[in-house]
């Protein structure tokens, strides 16, 4: 795998995520699994611990998780737990999970009970984003740092944390640069390729991820074989997409996926961490306030006498307007996993917002299974026809 | 001719407690009619309700109204309306009922005429909560589509067992809740244009704790054999505490009367069922509100439901003497409700300290022979832990579980006849495990 470069390497890592992590582990590194976009990776990097994102597998039927998590909860979480129970994550030295959503919080305890990781830490990320919540979050990150230090047998220093923040911010800047290659028509990199790179980044130490990104950027900027031009340029919004099949299906039609707002994509990488004097301040803010996942409750005029719905929508989804403008988006696919409350409640509100922008959207729901993709194709096809008539 | 006894021996003292809920809806309507403030609230486990009471705000709970609409057959129309408005159908049935109701209310320019219990009047404010479930703040946020009532979301930290017990964590979490409650008070004062009367809050807080202490004592008596109070009486009486349906001082008196009635039953070995108690059971979580007659059928077979639903139980008493600030008392109290079992959970090596671990104590202390689990299609929160709990109960206490599926608003999902057949077979399982426990040296 080592000889492969750029997109080929990203694809190889995407297809065999654990390979490099296992090599690192064999070489004596510690590898920690994390769920969702909320555990601060910088703190692990600062201690030379490799963060490794826990993902599911839509090609693997869920069997073992049935014995500890009922079937009417998020199928992504169930799949991830199922992989854990099938020992696909046994190479990890431990896991860190956060209160990213209700089911993630509850599954964290279930994971701890059934998988008995040597190291386990739970960050009870607040739901709100006001000053007292940010202060609380900062304290929670400090507590996380302490348990990590025990695991690593060394201390996080201000300097090492700042260095780690710089490395991760560098990764974020490179991801934004890569995404800018999706602005031309046709885009220089497809949605499928982009997702493969994103998954690869979440499976490698930050320095290796940055090298990979540089290679990919170099390759894509000169490529002669860029994806073909398609009629529609789409943005996909919603709950986790960690497998390329849905995007493959869309890009198999007359559409290019040019932008995303999902947590294995822009939502994960977009905001930088501000380099504050005490680095925990910047981290606490970035991970609670700046990451724009609907799991955090935010509103304009917090504490005011009335609610201004339009202003609220603008504050919550204004970034989608910028994405649509800068990536020349013609339609938005709102997708959510079945049983995801966090995204489900958001759907009519994002729709309201997009309608205000004059951007057509479609909502699709799926249950995180390869077989569930086929019926969605007809709906996307119909949506593309509407866009075409536009 | 002797009067035929009903299968469940209902407590007389339950009726006035149950009646308080109707009163709560009436008070909401009359407050709105008089132009007084009304809040739609999520259950917040005594965190924000006492403050609203101290500010003379009438409170209504759309979660409860979801159950009301389901029971009166009005939910279907509201669910359809919420689907037409684009809300996915896999989400909480109570939430979708409320969203549909709100859509109808705004179209009608007032309470829709078909609304059961006189309906919920348009609110002055919304009180959401981050406790236990995401729906409980995301749902209220979605109501912004329909009206401009401001929303406040209360935080209650949910640490892991180990994290919650690390030195300093408890006090940090309390300070966070106190800060949040302080911000909530400022918001209310600003909204309502008046200052909160701290003495009044102090009194309400004291009464709330007193109310729940009596309610706790009631439930402690239920350890007796035969079980003196059936879960049906629990569910009928719990809203008085959980929704603070009346003045807590008055409710405390009603729970005290309930305590006296049960005490008399315990002293005279009077059972909650009118057949010999053959099996003692626990029920998790929300009951099938529309098919409560199911429990009568089971009572006829000697099934006594002696304990249930952790989330609807009051916390175990804690000493709040010496905590003078009422906001801090509230913070400590609600946090204790959630984390009050963490120390024991830690000692038992159990890492889900609320919602899961407490059942190990309940089932042991109330000497249950079996547990009925009721997974709900549209409520993750009441369902997530059930498989885990069943597994732990079997592994640690050799107590079997019976799964009966249902939903909170889609009433068709609960099949009483099928459930009864399952229950009959389950008796053999309970008999078997009685022997297993005996052999293993358990006391029941
Ligand atoms: S998809 Fe939704 S329910 Fe699942 S982990 Fe993400 S936010 Fe939670
Ligand atoms: S999902 Fe369950 S706990 Fe949450 S509001 Fe709905 S019924 Fe209540």
PDB file of C-alpha atoms in Angstrom, chain A residues 97-241:
ATOM      1  CA  UNK A  97     -17.001   8.911  22.920  1.00  0.00           C
ATOM      2  CA  UNK A  98     -19.016  12.046  23.403  1.00  0.00           C
ATOM      3  CA  UNK A  99     -22.597  13.076  23.985  1.00  0.00           C
ATOM      4  CA  UNK A 100     -22.953  13.935  20.324  1.00  0.00           C
ATOM      5  CA  UNK A 101     -26.505  12.658  20.276  1.00  0.00           C
ATOM      6  CA  UNK A 102     -28.731  10.715  22.605  1.00  0.00           C
ATOM      7  CA  UNK A 103     -28.123   7.326  21.061  1.00  0.00           C
ATOM      8  CA  UNK A 104     -24.374   7.922  20.812  1.00  0.00           C
ATOM      9  CA  UNK A 105     -24.309   8.798  24.489  1.00  0.00           C
ATOM     10  CA  UNK A 106     -26.260   5.718  25.469  1.00  0.00           C
ATOM     11  CA  UNK A 107     -24.276   3.455  23.168  1.00  0.00           C
ATOM     12  CA  UNK A 108     -21.079   4.715  24.764  1.00  0.00           C
ATOM     13  CA  UNK A 109     -22.108   3.028  28.006  1.00  0.00           C
ATOM     14  CA  UNK A 110     -23.128  -0.113  26.155  1.00  0.00           C
ATOM     15  CA  UNK A 111     -19.764  -0.159  24.389  1.00  0.00           C
ATOM     16  CA  UNK A 112     -17.983   0.175  27.692  1.00  0.00           C
ATOM     17  CA  UNK A 113     -19.985  -2.675  29.212  1.00  0.00           C
ATOM     18  CA  UNK A 114     -19.698  -5.180  26.385  1.00  0.00           C
ATOM     19  CA  UNK A 115     -16.358  -4.362  24.802  1.00  0.00           C
ATOM     20  CA  UNK A 116     -14.533  -3.546  28.029  1.00  0.00           C
ATOM     21  CA  UNK A 117     -11.883  -1.372  26.371  1.00  0.00           C
ATOM     22  CA  UNK A 118      -8.675  -0.884  28.363  1.00  0.00           C
ATOM     23  CA  UNK A 119      -9.132   2.842  28.044  1.00  0.00           C
ATOM     24  CA  UNK A 120     -12.542   4.477  27.902  1.00  0.00           C
ATOM     25  CA  UNK A 121     -13.539   8.081  28.297  1.00  0.00           C
ATOM     26  CA  UNK A 122     -16.884   9.759  27.863  1.00  0.00           C
ATOM     27  CA  UNK A 123     -17.153  13.484  27.180  1.00  0.00           C
ATOM     28  CA  UNK A 124     -20.580  14.774  28.139  1.00  0.00           C
ATOM     29  CA  UNK A 125     -20.674  17.504  25.498  1.00  0.00           C
ATOM     30  CA  UNK A 126     -23.312  20.100  26.477  1.00  0.00           C
ATOM     31  CA  UNK A 127     -26.330  20.673  24.233  1.00  0.00           C
ATOM     32  CA  UNK A 128     -26.309  24.455  24.300  1.00  0.00           C
ATOM     33  CA  UNK A 129     -23.581  26.821  23.160  1.00  0.00           C
ATOM     34  CA  UNK A 130     -23.761  29.824  25.500  1.00  0.00           C
ATOM     35  CA  UNK A 131     -20.868  30.997  27.701  1.00  0.00           C
ATOM     36  CA  UNK A 132     -21.658  28.699  30.646  1.00  0.00           C
ATOM     37  CA  UNK A 133     -21.846  25.705  28.295  1.00  0.00           C
ATOM     38  CA  UNK A 134     -18.508  26.598  26.696  1.00  0.00           C
ATOM     39  CA  UNK A 135     -16.932  26.904  30.153  1.00  0.00           C
ATOM     40  CA  UNK A 136     -18.404  23.540  31.123  1.00  0.00           C
ATOM     41  CA  UNK A 137     -17.087  22.019  27.911  1.00  0.00           C
ATOM     42  CA  UNK A 138     -13.621  23.369  28.602  1.00  0.00           C
ATOM     43  CA  UNK A 139     -13.644  21.625  31.976  1.00  0.00           C
ATOM     44  CA  UNK A 140     -14.743  18.391  30.343  1.00  0.00           C
ATOM     45  CA  UNK A 141     -11.880  18.587  27.868  1.00  0.00           C
ATOM     46  CA  UNK A 142      -9.422  19.200  30.695  1.00  0.00           C
ATOM     47  CA  UNK A 143     -10.745  16.060  32.418  1.00  0.00           C
ATOM     48  CA  UNK A 144     -10.373  14.115  29.177  1.00  0.00           C
ATOM     49  CA  UNK A 145      -6.791  15.362  28.920  1.00  0.00           C
ATOM     50  CA  UNK A 146      -6.009  13.945  32.356  1.00  0.00           C
ATOM     51  CA  UNK A 147      -7.138  10.416  31.516  1.00  0.00           C
ATOM     52  CA  UNK A 148      -5.299  10.588  28.201  1.00  0.00           C
ATOM     53  CA  UNK A 149      -2.128  11.643  29.991  1.00  0.00           C
ATOM     54  CA  UNK A 150      -2.417   8.627  32.269  1.00  0.00           C
ATOM     55  CA  UNK A 151      -2.756   6.402  29.245  1.00  0.00           C
ATOM     56  CA  UNK A 152       0.181   7.992  27.452  1.00  0.00           C
ATOM     57  CA  UNK A 153       2.360   8.214  30.540  1.00  0.00           C
ATOM     58  CA  UNK A 154       3.234  11.810  29.766  1.00  0.00           C
ATOM     59  CA  UNK A 155       1.807  15.306  30.007  1.00  0.00           C
ATOM     60  CA  UNK A 156       0.102  17.461  27.442  1.00  0.00           C
ATOM     61  CA  UNK A 157       2.020  20.726  27.415  1.00  0.00           C
ATOM     62  CA  UNK A 158       0.720  24.017  26.089  1.00  0.00           C
ATOM     63  CA  UNK A 159       3.357  23.775  23.440  1.00  0.00           C
ATOM     64  CA  UNK A 160       2.538  20.233  22.317  1.00  0.00           C
ATOM     65  CA  UNK A 161      -1.144  21.066  22.203  1.00  0.00           C
ATOM     66  CA  UNK A 162      -0.546  24.191  20.168  1.00  0.00           C
ATOM     67  CA  UNK A 163       1.619  22.211  17.748  1.00  0.00           C
ATOM     68  CA  UNK A 164      -1.139  19.624  17.395  1.00  0.00           C
ATOM     69  CA  UNK A 165      -3.706  22.335  16.775  1.00  0.00           C
ATOM     70  CA  UNK A 166      -1.506  23.745  14.021  1.00  0.00           C
ATOM     71  CA  UNK A 167      -1.204  20.320  12.411  1.00  0.00           C
ATOM     72  CA  UNK A 168      -4.952  19.759  12.472  1.00  0.00           C
ATOM     73  CA  UNK A 169      -5.655  23.281  11.267  1.00  0.00           C
ATOM     74  CA  UNK A 170      -3.251  22.600   8.429  1.00  0.00           C
ATOM     75  CA  UNK A 171      -5.291  19.506   7.596  1.00  0.00           C
ATOM     76  CA  UNK A 172      -8.464  21.571   7.621  1.00  0.00           C
ATOM     77  CA  UNK A 173      -6.925  24.165   5.307  1.00  0.00           C
ATOM     78  CA  UNK A 174      -5.839  21.424   2.915  1.00  0.00           C
ATOM     79  CA  UNK A 175      -9.318  19.893   2.957  1.00  0.00           C
ATOM     80  CA  UNK A 176     -10.829  23.277   2.129  1.00  0.00           C
ATOM     81  CA  UNK A 177      -8.318  23.597  -0.697  1.00  0.00           C
ATOM     82  CA  UNK A 178      -9.287  20.156  -1.972  1.00  0.00           C
ATOM     83  CA  UNK A 179     -12.950  21.089  -1.831  1.00  0.00           C
ATOM     84  CA  UNK A 180     -12.226  24.149  -3.951  1.00  0.00           C
ATOM     85  CA  UNK A 181     -11.442  21.735  -6.792  1.00  0.00           C
ATOM     86  CA  UNK A 182     -15.114  20.888  -6.775  1.00  0.00           C
ATOM     87  CA  UNK A 183     -16.065  24.438  -7.725  1.00  0.00           C
ATOM     88  CA  UNK A 184     -15.288  24.265 -11.492  1.00  0.00           C
ATOM     89  CA  UNK A 185     -17.692  22.619 -13.893  1.00  0.00           C
ATOM     90  CA  UNK A 186     -17.028  19.771 -14.248  1.00  0.00           C
ATOM     91  CA  UNK A 187     -15.434  19.429 -10.819  1.00  0.00           C
ATOM     92  CA  UNK A 188     -11.854  18.190 -10.747  1.00  0.00           C
ATOM     93  CA  UNK A 189     -12.640  15.604  -8.117  1.00  0.00           C
ATOM     94  CA  UNK A 190     -15.792  13.554  -7.781  1.00  0.00           C
ATOM     95  CA  UNK A 191     -17.940  13.132  -4.704  1.00  0.00           C
ATOM     96  CA  UNK A 192     -16.934   9.497  -4.423  1.00  0.00           C
ATOM     97  CA  UNK A 193     -13.228  10.324  -4.537  1.00  0.00           C
ATOM     98  CA  UNK A 194     -13.675  13.107  -2.013  1.00  0.00           C
ATOM     99  CA  UNK A 195     -15.393  10.815   0.454  1.00  0.00           C
ATOM    100  CA  UNK A 196     -12.632   8.242   0.055  1.00  0.00           C
ATOM    101  CA  UNK A 197     -10.080  10.901   0.961  1.00  0.00           C
ATOM    102  CA  UNK A 198     -12.147  12.012   3.984  1.00  0.00           C
ATOM    103  CA  UNK A 199     -12.438   8.466   5.322  1.00  0.00           C
ATOM    104  CA  UNK A 200      -8.711   7.938   4.743  1.00  0.00           C
ATOM    105  CA  UNK A 201      -7.912  11.075   6.746  1.00  0.00           C
ATOM    106  CA  UNK A 202      -9.932   9.708   9.641  1.00  0.00           C
ATOM    107  CA  UNK A 203      -7.908   6.500   9.548  1.00  0.00           C
ATOM    108  CA  UNK A 204      -4.388   7.993   9.564  1.00  0.00           C
ATOM    109  CA  UNK A 205      -2.269  10.085  11.921  1.00  0.00           C
ATOM    110  CA  UNK A 206      -2.623  13.768  11.116  1.00  0.00           C
ATOM    111  CA  UNK A 207       0.866  14.127   9.592  1.00  0.00           C
ATOM    112  CA  UNK A 208       0.301  11.217   7.224  1.00  0.00           C
ATOM    113  CA  UNK A 209      -3.114  12.595   6.393  1.00  0.00           C
ATOM    114  CA  UNK A 210      -1.564  15.937   5.546  1.00  0.00           C
ATOM    115  CA  UNK A 211       0.983  14.270   3.267  1.00  0.00           C
ATOM    116  CA  UNK A 212      -1.809  12.361   1.582  1.00  0.00           C
ATOM    117  CA  UNK A 213      -3.780  15.562   1.085  1.00  0.00           C
ATOM    118  CA  UNK A 214      -0.782  17.288  -0.464  1.00  0.00           C
ATOM    119  CA  UNK A 215      -0.364  14.398  -2.886  1.00  0.00           C
ATOM    120  CA  UNK A 216      -4.050  14.385  -3.747  1.00  0.00           C
ATOM    121  CA  UNK A 217      -4.125  18.144  -4.258  1.00  0.00           C
ATOM    122  CA  UNK A 218      -1.064  17.942  -6.450  1.00  0.00           C
ATOM    123  CA  UNK A 219      -2.583  15.113  -8.493  1.00  0.00           C
ATOM    124  CA  UNK A 220      -6.030  16.608  -8.838  1.00  0.00           C
ATOM    125  CA  UNK A 221      -4.764  20.051  -9.782  1.00  0.00           C
ATOM    126  CA  UNK A 222      -3.048  18.586 -12.838  1.00  0.00           C
ATOM    127  CA  UNK A 223      -5.351  15.794 -13.702  1.00  0.00           C
ATOM    128  CA  UNK A 224      -6.380  15.133 -17.255  1.00  0.00           C
ATOM    129  CA  UNK A 225      -9.015  12.537 -16.337  1.00  0.00           C
ATOM    130  CA  UNK A 226     -11.322  14.667 -14.222  1.00  0.00           C
ATOM    131  CA  UNK A 227     -14.936  13.554 -13.808  1.00  0.00           C
ATOM    132  CA  UNK A 228     -17.204  14.198 -16.811  1.00  0.00           C
ATOM    133  CA  UNK A 229     -19.533  17.157 -16.975  1.00  0.00           C
ATOM    134  CA  UNK A 230     -23.046  16.441 -15.680  1.00  0.00           C
ATOM    135  CA  UNK A 231     -26.282  18.340 -15.874  1.00  0.00           C
ATOM    136  CA  UNK A 232     -26.898  18.870 -12.187  1.00  0.00           C
ATOM    137  CA  UNK A 233     -24.628  20.054  -9.410  1.00  0.00           C
ATOM    138  CA  UNK A 234     -25.786  18.775  -6.044  1.00  0.00           C
ATOM    139  CA  UNK A 235     -25.101  19.380  -2.380  1.00  0.00           C
ATOM    140  CA  UNK A 236     -25.821  16.589   0.079  1.00  0.00           C
ATOM    141  CA  UNK A 237     -26.858  17.425   3.629  1.00  0.00           C
ATOM    142  CA  UNK A 238     -27.580  15.332   6.657  1.00  0.00           C
ATOM    143  CA  UNK A 239     -26.582  12.466   8.850  1.00  0.00           C
ATOM    144  CA  UNK A 240     -23.419  10.466   8.483  1.00  0.00           C
ATOM    145  CA  UNK A 241     -22.303   9.195   5.064  1.00  0.00           C
TER     146      UNK A 241
END
